[in-house]
mmCIF file of C-alpha atoms and ligand atoms in Angstrom:
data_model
loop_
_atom_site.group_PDB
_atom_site.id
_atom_site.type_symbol
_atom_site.label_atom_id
_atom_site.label_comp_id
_atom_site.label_asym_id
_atom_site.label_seq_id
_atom_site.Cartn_x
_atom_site.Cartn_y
_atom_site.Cartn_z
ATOM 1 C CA UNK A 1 27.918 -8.180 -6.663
ATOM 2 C CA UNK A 2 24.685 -7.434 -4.692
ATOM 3 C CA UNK A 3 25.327 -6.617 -0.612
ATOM 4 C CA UNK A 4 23.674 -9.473 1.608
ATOM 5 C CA UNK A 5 23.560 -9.311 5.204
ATOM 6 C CA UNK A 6 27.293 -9.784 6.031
ATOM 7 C CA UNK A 7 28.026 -7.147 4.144
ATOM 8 C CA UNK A 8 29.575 -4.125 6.136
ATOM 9 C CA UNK A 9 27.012 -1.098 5.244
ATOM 10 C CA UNK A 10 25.078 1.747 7.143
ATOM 11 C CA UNK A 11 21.736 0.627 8.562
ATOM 12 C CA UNK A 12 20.135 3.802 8.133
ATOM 13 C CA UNK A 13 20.798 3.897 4.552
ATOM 14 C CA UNK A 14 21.243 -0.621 3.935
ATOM 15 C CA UNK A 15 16.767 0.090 2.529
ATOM 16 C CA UNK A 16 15.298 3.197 1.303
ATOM 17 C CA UNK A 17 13.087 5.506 3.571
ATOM 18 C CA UNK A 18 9.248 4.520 2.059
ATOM 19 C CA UNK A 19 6.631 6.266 1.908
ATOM 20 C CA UNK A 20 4.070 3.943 1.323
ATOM 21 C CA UNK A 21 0.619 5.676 -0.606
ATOM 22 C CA UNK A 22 -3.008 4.881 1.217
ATOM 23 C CA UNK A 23 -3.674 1.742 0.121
ATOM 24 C CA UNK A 24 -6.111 -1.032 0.887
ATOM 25 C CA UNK A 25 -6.358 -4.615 0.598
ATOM 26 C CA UNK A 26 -8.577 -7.451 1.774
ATOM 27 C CA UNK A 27 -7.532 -9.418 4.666
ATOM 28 C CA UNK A 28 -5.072 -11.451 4.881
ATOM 29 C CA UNK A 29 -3.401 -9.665 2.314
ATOM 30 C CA UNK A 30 -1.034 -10.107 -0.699
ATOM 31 C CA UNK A 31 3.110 -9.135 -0.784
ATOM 32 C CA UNK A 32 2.241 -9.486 -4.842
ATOM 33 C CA UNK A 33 -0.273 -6.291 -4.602
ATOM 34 C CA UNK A 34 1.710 -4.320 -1.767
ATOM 35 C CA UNK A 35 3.216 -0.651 -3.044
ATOM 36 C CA UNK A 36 5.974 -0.210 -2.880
ATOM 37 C CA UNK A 37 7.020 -4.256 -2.664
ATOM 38 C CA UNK A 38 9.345 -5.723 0.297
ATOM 39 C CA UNK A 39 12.543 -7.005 0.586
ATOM 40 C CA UNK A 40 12.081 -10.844 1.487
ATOM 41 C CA UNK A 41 15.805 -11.477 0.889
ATOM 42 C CA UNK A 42 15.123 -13.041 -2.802
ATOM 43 C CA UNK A 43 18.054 -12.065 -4.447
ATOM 44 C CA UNK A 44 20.123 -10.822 -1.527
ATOM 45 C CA UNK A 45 20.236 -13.448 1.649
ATOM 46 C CA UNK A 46 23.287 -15.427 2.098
ATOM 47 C CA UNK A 47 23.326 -19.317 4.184
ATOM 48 C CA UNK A 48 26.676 -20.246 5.239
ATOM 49 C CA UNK A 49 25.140 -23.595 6.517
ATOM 50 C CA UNK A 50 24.044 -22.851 9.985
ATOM 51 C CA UNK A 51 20.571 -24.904 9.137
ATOM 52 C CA UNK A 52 22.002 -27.918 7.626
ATOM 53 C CA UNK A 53 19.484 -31.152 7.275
ATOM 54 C CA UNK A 54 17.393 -28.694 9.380
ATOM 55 C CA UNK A 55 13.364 -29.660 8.814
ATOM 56 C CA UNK A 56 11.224 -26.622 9.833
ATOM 57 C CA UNK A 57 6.920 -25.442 9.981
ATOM 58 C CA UNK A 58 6.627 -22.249 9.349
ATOM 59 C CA UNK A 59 3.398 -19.978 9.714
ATOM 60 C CA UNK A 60 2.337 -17.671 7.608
ATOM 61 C CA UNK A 61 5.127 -18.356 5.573
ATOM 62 C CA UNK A 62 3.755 -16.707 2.593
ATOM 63 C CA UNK A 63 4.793 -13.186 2.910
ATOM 64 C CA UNK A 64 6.075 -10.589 5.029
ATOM 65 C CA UNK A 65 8.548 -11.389 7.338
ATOM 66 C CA UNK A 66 7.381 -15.481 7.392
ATOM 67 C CA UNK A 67 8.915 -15.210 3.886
ATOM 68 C CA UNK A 68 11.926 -13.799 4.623
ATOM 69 C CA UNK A 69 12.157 -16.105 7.062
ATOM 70 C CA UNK A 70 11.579 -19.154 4.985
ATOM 71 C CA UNK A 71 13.812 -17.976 2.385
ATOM 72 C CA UNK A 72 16.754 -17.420 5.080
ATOM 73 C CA UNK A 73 16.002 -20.782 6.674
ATOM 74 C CA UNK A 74 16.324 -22.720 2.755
ATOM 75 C CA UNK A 75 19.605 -20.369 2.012
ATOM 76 C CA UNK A 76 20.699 -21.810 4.919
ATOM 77 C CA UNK A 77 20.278 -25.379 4.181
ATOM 78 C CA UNK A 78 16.605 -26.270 5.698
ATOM 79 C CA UNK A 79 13.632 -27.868 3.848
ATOM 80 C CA UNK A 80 10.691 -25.957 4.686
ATOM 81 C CA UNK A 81 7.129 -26.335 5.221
ATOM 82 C CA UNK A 82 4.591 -23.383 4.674
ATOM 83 C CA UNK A 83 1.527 -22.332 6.465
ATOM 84 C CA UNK A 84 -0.453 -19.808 5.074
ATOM 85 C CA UNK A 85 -4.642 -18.991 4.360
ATOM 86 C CA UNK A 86 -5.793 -20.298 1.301
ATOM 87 C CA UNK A 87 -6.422 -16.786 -0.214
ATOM 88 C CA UNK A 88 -2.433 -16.453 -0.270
ATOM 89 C CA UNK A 89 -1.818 -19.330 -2.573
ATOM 90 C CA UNK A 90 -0.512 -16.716 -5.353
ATOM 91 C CA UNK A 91 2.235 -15.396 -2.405
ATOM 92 C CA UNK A 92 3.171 -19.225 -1.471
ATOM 93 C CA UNK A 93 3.954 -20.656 -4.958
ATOM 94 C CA UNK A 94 5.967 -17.258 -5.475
ATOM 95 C CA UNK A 95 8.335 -18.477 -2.067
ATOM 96 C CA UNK A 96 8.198 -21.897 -3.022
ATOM 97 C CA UNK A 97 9.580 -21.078 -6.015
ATOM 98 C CA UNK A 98 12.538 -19.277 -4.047
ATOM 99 C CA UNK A 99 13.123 -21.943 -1.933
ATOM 100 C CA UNK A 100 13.199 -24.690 -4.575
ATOM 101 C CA UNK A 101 15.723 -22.705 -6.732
ATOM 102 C CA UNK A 102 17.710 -22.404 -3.853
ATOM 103 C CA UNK A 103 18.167 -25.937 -3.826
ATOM 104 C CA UNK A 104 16.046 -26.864 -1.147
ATOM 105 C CA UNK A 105 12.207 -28.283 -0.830
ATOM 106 C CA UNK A 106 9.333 -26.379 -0.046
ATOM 107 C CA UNK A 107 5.742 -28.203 0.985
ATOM 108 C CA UNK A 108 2.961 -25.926 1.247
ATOM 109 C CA UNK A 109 0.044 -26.721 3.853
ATOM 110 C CA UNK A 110 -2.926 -24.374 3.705
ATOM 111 C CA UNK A 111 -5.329 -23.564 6.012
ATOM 112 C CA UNK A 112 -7.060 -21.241 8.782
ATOM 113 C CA UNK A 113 -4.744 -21.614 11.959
ATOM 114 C CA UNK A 114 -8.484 -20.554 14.248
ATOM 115 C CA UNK A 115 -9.517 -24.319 12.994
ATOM 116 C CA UNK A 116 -8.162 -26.623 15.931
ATOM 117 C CA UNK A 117 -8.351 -30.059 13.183
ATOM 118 C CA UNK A 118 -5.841 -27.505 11.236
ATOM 119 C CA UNK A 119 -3.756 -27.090 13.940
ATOM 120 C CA UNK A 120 -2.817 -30.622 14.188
ATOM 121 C CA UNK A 121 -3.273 -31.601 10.633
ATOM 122 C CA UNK A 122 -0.953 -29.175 9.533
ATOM 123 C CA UNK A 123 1.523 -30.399 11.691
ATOM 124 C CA UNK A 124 1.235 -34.193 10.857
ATOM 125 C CA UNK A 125 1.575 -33.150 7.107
ATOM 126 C CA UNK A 126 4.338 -31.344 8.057
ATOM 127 C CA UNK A 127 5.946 -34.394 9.654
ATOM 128 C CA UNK A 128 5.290 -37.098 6.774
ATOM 129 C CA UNK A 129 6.149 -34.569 4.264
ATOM 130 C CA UNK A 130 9.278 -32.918 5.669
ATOM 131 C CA UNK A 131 9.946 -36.870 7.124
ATOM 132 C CA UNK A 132 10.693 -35.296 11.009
ATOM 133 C CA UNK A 133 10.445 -32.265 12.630
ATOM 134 C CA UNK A 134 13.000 -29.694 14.309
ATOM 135 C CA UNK A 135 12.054 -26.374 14.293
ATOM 136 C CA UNK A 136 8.601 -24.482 14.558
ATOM 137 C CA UNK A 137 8.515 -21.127 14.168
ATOM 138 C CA UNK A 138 4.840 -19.868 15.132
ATOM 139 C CA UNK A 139 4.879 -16.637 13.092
ATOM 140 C CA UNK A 140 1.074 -15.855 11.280
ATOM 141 C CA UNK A 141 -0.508 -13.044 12.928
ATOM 142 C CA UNK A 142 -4.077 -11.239 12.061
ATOM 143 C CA UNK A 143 -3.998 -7.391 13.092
ATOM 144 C CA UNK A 144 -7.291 -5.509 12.173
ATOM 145 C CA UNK A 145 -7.440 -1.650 13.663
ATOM 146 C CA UNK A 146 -9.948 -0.644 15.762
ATOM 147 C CA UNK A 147 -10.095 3.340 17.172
ATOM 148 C CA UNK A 148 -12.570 2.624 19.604
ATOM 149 C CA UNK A 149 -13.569 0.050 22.555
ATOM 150 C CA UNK A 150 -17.007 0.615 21.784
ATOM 151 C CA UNK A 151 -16.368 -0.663 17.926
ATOM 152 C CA UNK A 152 -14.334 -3.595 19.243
ATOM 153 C CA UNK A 153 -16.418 -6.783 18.746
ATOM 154 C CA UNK A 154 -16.571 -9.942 20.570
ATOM 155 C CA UNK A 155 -16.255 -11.586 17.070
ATOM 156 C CA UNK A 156 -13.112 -9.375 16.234
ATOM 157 C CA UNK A 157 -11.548 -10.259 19.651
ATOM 158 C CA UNK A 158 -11.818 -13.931 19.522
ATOM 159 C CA UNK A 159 -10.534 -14.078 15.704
ATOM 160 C CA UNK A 160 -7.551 -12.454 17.209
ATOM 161 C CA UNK A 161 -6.976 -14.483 20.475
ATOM 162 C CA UNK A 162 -7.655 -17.746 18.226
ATOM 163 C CA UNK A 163 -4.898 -16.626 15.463
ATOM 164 C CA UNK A 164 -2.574 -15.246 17.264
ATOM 165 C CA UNK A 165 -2.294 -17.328 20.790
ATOM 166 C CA UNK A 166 -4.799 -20.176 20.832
ATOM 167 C CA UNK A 167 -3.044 -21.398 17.354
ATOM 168 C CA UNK A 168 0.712 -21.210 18.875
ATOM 169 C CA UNK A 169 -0.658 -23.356 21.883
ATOM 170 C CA UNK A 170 -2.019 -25.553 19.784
ATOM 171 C CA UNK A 171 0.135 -25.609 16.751
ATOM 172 C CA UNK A 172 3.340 -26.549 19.659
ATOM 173 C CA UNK A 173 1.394 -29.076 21.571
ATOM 174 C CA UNK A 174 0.823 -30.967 18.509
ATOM 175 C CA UNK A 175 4.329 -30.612 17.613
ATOM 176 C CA UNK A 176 5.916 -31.239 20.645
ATOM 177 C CA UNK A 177 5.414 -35.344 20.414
ATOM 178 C CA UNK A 178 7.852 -35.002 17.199
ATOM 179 C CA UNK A 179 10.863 -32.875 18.419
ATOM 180 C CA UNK A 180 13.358 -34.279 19.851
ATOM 181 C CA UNK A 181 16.459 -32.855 22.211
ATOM 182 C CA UNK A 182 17.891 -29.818 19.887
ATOM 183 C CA UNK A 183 14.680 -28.760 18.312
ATOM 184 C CA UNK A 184 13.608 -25.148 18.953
ATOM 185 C CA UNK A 185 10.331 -23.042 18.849
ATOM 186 C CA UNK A 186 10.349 -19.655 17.289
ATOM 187 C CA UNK A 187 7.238 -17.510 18.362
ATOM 188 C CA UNK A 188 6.792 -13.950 16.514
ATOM 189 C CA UNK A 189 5.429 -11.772 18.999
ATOM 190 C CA UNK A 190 6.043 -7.374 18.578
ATOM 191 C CA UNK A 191 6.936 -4.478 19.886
ATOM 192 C CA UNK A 192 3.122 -4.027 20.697
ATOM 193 C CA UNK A 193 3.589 -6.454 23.841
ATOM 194 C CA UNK A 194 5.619 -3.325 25.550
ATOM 195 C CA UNK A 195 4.575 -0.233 23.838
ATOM 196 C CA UNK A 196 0.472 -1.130 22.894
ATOM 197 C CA UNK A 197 -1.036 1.765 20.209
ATOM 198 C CA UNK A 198 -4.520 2.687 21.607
ATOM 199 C CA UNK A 199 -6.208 1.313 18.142
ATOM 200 C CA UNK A 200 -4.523 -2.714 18.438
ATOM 201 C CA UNK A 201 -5.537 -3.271 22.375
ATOM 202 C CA UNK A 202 -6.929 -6.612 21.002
ATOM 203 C CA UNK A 203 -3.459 -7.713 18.910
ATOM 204 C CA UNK A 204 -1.061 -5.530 21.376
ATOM 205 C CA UNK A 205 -2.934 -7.816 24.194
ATOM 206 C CA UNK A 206 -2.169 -10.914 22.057
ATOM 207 C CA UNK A 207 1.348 -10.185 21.398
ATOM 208 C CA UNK A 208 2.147 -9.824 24.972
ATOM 209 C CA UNK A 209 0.514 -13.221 25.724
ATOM 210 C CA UNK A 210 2.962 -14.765 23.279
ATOM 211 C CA UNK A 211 5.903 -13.422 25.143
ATOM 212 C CA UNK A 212 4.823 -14.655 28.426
ATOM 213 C CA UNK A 213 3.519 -17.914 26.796
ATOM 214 C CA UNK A 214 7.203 -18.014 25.119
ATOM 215 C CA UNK A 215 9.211 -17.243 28.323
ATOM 216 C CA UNK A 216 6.971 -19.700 30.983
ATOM 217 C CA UNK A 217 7.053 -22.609 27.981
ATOM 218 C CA UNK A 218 10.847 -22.099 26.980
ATOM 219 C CA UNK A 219 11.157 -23.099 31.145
ATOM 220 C CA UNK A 220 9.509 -26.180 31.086
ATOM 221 C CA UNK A 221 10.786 -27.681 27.933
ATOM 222 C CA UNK A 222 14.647 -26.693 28.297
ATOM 223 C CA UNK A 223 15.366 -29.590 30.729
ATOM 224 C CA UNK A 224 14.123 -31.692 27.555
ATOM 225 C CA UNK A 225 16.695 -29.797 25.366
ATOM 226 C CA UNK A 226 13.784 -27.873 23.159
ATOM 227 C CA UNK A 227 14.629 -24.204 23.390
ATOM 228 C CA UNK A 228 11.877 -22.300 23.136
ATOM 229 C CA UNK A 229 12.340 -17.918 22.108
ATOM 230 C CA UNK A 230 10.686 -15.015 20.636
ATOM 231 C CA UNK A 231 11.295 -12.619 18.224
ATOM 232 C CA UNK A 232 9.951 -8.765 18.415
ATOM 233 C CA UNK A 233 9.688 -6.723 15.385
ATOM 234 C CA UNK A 234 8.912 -3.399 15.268
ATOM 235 C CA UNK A 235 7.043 -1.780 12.358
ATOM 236 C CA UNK A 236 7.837 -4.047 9.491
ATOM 237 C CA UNK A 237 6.656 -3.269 5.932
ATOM 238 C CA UNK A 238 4.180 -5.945 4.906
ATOM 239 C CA UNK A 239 0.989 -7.162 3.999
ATOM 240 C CA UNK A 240 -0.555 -6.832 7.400
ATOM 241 C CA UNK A 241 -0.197 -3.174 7.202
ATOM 242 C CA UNK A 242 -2.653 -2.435 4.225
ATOM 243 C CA UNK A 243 -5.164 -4.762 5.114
ATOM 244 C CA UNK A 244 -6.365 -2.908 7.839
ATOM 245 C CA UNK A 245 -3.352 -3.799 9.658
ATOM 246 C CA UNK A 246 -3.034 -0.115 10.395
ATOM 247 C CA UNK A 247 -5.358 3.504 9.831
ATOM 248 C CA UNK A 248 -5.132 4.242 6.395
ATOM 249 C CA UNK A 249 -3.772 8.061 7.242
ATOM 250 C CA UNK A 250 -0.834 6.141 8.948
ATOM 251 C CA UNK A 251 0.603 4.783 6.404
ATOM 252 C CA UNK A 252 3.225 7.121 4.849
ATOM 253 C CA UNK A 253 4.770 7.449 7.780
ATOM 254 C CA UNK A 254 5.288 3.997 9.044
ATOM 255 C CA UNK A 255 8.126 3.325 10.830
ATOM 256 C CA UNK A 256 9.407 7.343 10.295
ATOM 257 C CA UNK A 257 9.538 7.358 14.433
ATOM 258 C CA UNK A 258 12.334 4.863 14.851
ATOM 259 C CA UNK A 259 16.001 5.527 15.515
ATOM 260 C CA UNK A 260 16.783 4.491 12.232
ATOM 261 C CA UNK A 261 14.699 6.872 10.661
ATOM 262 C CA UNK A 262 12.710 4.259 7.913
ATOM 263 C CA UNK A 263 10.226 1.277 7.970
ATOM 264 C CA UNK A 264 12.206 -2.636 8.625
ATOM 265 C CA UNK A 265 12.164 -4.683 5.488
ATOM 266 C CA UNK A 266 11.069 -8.443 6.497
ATOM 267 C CA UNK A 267 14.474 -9.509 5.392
ATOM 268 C CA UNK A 268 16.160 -7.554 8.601
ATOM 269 C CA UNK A 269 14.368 -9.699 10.552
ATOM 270 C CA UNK A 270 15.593 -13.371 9.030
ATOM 271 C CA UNK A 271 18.973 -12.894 11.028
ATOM 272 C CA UNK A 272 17.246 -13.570 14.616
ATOM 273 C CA UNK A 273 14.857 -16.391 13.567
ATOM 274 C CA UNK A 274 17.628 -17.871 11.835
ATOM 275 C CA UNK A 275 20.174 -17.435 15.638
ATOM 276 C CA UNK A 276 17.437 -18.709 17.798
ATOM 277 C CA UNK A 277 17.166 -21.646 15.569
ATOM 278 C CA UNK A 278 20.153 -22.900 14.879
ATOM 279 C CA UNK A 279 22.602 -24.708 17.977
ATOM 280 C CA UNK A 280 24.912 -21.069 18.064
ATOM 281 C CA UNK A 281 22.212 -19.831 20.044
ATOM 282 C CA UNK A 282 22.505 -23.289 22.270
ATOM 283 C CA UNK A 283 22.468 -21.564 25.739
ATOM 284 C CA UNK A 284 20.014 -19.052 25.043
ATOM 285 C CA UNK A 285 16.455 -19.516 26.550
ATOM 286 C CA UNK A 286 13.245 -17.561 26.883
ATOM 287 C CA UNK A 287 14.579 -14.500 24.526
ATOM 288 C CA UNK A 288 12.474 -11.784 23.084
ATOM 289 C CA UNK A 289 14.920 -10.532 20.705
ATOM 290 C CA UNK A 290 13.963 -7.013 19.901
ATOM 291 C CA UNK A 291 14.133 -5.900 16.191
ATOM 292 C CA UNK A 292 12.548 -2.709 15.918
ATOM 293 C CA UNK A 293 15.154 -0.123 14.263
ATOM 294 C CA UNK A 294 15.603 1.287 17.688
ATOM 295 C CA UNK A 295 11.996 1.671 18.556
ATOM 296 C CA UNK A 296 11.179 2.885 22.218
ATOM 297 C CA UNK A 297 10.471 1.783 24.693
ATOM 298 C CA UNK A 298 11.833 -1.605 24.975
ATOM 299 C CA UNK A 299 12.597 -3.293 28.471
HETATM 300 P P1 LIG B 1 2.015 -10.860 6.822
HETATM 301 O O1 LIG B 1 0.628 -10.451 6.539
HETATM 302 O O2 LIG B 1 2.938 -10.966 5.693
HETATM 303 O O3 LIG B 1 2.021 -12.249 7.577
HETATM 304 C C1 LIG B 1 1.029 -12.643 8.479
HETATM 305 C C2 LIG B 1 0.583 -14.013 8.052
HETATM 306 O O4 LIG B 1 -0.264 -14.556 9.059
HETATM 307 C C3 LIG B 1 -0.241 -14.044 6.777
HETATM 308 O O5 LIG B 1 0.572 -14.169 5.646
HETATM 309 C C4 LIG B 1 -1.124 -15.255 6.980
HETATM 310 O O6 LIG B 1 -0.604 -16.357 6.286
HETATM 311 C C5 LIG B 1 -1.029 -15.549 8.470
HETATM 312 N N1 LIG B 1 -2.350 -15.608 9.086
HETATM 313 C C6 LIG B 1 -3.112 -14.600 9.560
HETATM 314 N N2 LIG B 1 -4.283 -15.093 10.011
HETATM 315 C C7 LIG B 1 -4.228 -16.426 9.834
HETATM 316 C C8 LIG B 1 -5.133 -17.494 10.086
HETATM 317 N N3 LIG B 1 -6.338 -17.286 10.655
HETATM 318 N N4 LIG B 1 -4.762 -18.754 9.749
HETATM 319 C C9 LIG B 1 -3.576 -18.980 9.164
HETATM 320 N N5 LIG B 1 -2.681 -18.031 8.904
HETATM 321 C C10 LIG B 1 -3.009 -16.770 9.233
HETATM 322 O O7 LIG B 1 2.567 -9.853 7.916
HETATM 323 P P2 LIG B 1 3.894 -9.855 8.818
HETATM 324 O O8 LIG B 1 4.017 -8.457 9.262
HETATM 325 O O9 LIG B 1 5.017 -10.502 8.136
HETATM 326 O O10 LIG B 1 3.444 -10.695 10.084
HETATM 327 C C11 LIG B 1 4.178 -11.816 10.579
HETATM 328 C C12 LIG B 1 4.198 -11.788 12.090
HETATM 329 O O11 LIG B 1 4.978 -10.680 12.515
HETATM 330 C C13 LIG B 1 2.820 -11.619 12.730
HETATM 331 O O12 LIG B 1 2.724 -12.461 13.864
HETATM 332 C C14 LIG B 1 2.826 -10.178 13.166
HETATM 333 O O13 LIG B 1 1.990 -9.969 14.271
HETATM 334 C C15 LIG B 1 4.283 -10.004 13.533
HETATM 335 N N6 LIG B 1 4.709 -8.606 13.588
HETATM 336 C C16 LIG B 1 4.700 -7.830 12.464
HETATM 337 C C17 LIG B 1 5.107 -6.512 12.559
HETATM 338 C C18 LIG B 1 5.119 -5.596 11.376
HETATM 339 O O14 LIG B 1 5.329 -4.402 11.537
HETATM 340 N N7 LIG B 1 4.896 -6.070 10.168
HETATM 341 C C19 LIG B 1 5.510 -5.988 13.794
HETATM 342 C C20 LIG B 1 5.500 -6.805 14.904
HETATM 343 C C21 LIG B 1 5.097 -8.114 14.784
HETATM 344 MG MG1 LIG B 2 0.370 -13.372 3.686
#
């Protein structure tokens, strides 16, 4: 029988140490092209029901760890809607496929989260499709490396702002009229908000925004029984990475520096949406949970 994640094994050893090759793909990406591929949890993540009935949006549910995510979240007895760019349409039939064979229904809703009519269009599909609404988890991210200040555009920096914090603002406030007490709010936000490298200040910057956005929002809405939390990765093998997600040079080693030794597959990272969104995690509010393979420093 294949392990899944209940089953008692050693975390250095649970995924092999990669060494990914240079590679290079056009933003946003594609899990189909990536070398070597990721573990999304396909054939290996296990529900035991904590997402029952649940009806969840998910951004960039496509690949990476969104998919993982959206594959936990169906195992585990949700119907799921998917966000994604219309370039990743290959990627999103692939975990629509998953989902639906898990016995569970996928919807897909492309579009470019910088487009504020997308932002609330995507969530009224969402709605009327998924027939309600009770969890969000605000996951799509754009991460383009920059070395220098000086090469650091005004174009690049708002593409990133609008992505990565403008669409979570917007994306929730559109939401928000739908969820009722017991719905919860799932922002992906990184290690990068504590420990920024000197070629992401734009993304790093963002990242920490989300966090304080997460912490100040989870605050106001708890008294209205909407938790709202945040989940940290650390370096995470996915798409991102190869489409200028990182220097090309930096690539075989990613992830090498953690305590673990090896890059996170996006499945290791299902585990904490899945908590924050389901009522075990009932009286926790305003968490970053960090998942980084011991990554420091964390606060
Ligand atoms: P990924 O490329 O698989 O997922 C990112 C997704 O964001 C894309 O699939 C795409 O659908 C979506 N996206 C980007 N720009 C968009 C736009 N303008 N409109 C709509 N969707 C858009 O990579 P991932 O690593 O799984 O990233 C998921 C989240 O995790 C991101 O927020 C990222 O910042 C965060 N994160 C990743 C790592 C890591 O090491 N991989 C580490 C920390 C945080
Ligand atoms: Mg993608």
């Amino acid at each position: 029988m294949t392990n899944n994640q209940l089953t008692f094994q050693d975390p250095v050893h649970r995924f092999p140490d990669i060494t990914p090759p240079k590679q290079d793909q056009a933003e946003p990406g594609l899990d189909a092209d990536l070398i070597p591929q990721t573990d999304r949890g396909e054939e290996s993540y296990r529900g035991t029901g904590r997402l029952e009935g649940r009806r969840a949006l998910i951004t960039g549910a496509d690949s990476g760890i969104g998919a993982a995510v959206a594959i936990a979240f169906a195992r585990e007895g949700a119907d799921v809607a998917l966000a994604y760019l219309p370039e990743e349409e290959e990627d999103a039939q692939e975990i629509s496929r998953i989902i639906e064979a898990s016995g569970r229904r996928a919807f897909l809703i492309p579009g470019d989260l910088r487009d504020a009519d997308y932002c609330t269009s995507l969530v009224e599909d969402a709605v009327s499709q998924l027939g309600g609404l009770d969890a969000v988890v605000n996951n799509a991210g754009r991460q383009i490396a920059v070395e220098s200040i000086e090469d650091l555009d005004d174009q690049q920096w708002e593409a990133t702002f609008d992505a990565n914090v403008r669409a979570i603002y917007r994306v929730t406030k559109a939401a928000l009229p739908h969820l009722t007490p017991g719905a919860t709010i799932v922002n992906s936000t990184s290690i990068q908000a504590y420990a920024p490298s000197s070629h992401l200040i734009d993304y790093a910057s963002t990242k920490a925004a989300i966090n304080n956005f997460t912490k100040g929002l989870s605050q106001q809405l708890a008294p209205r029984g909407i938790r709202v939390n945040a989940v940290a990765p650390g370096p995470i093998w996915t798409p991102l990475q190869v489409s200028d997600g990182q220097p090309k040079d930096a690539l075989p080693k990613f992830g090498k520096h953690t305590a673990l030794g090896r890059a996170g597959q996006p499945t290791e990272l299902a585990p904490a949406y899945v908590f924050l969104t389901s009522a075990e995690s009932s009286y926790v509010v305003g968490e970053t949970l960090n998942v980084n393979g011991g990554s420091s420093p964390t606060p």
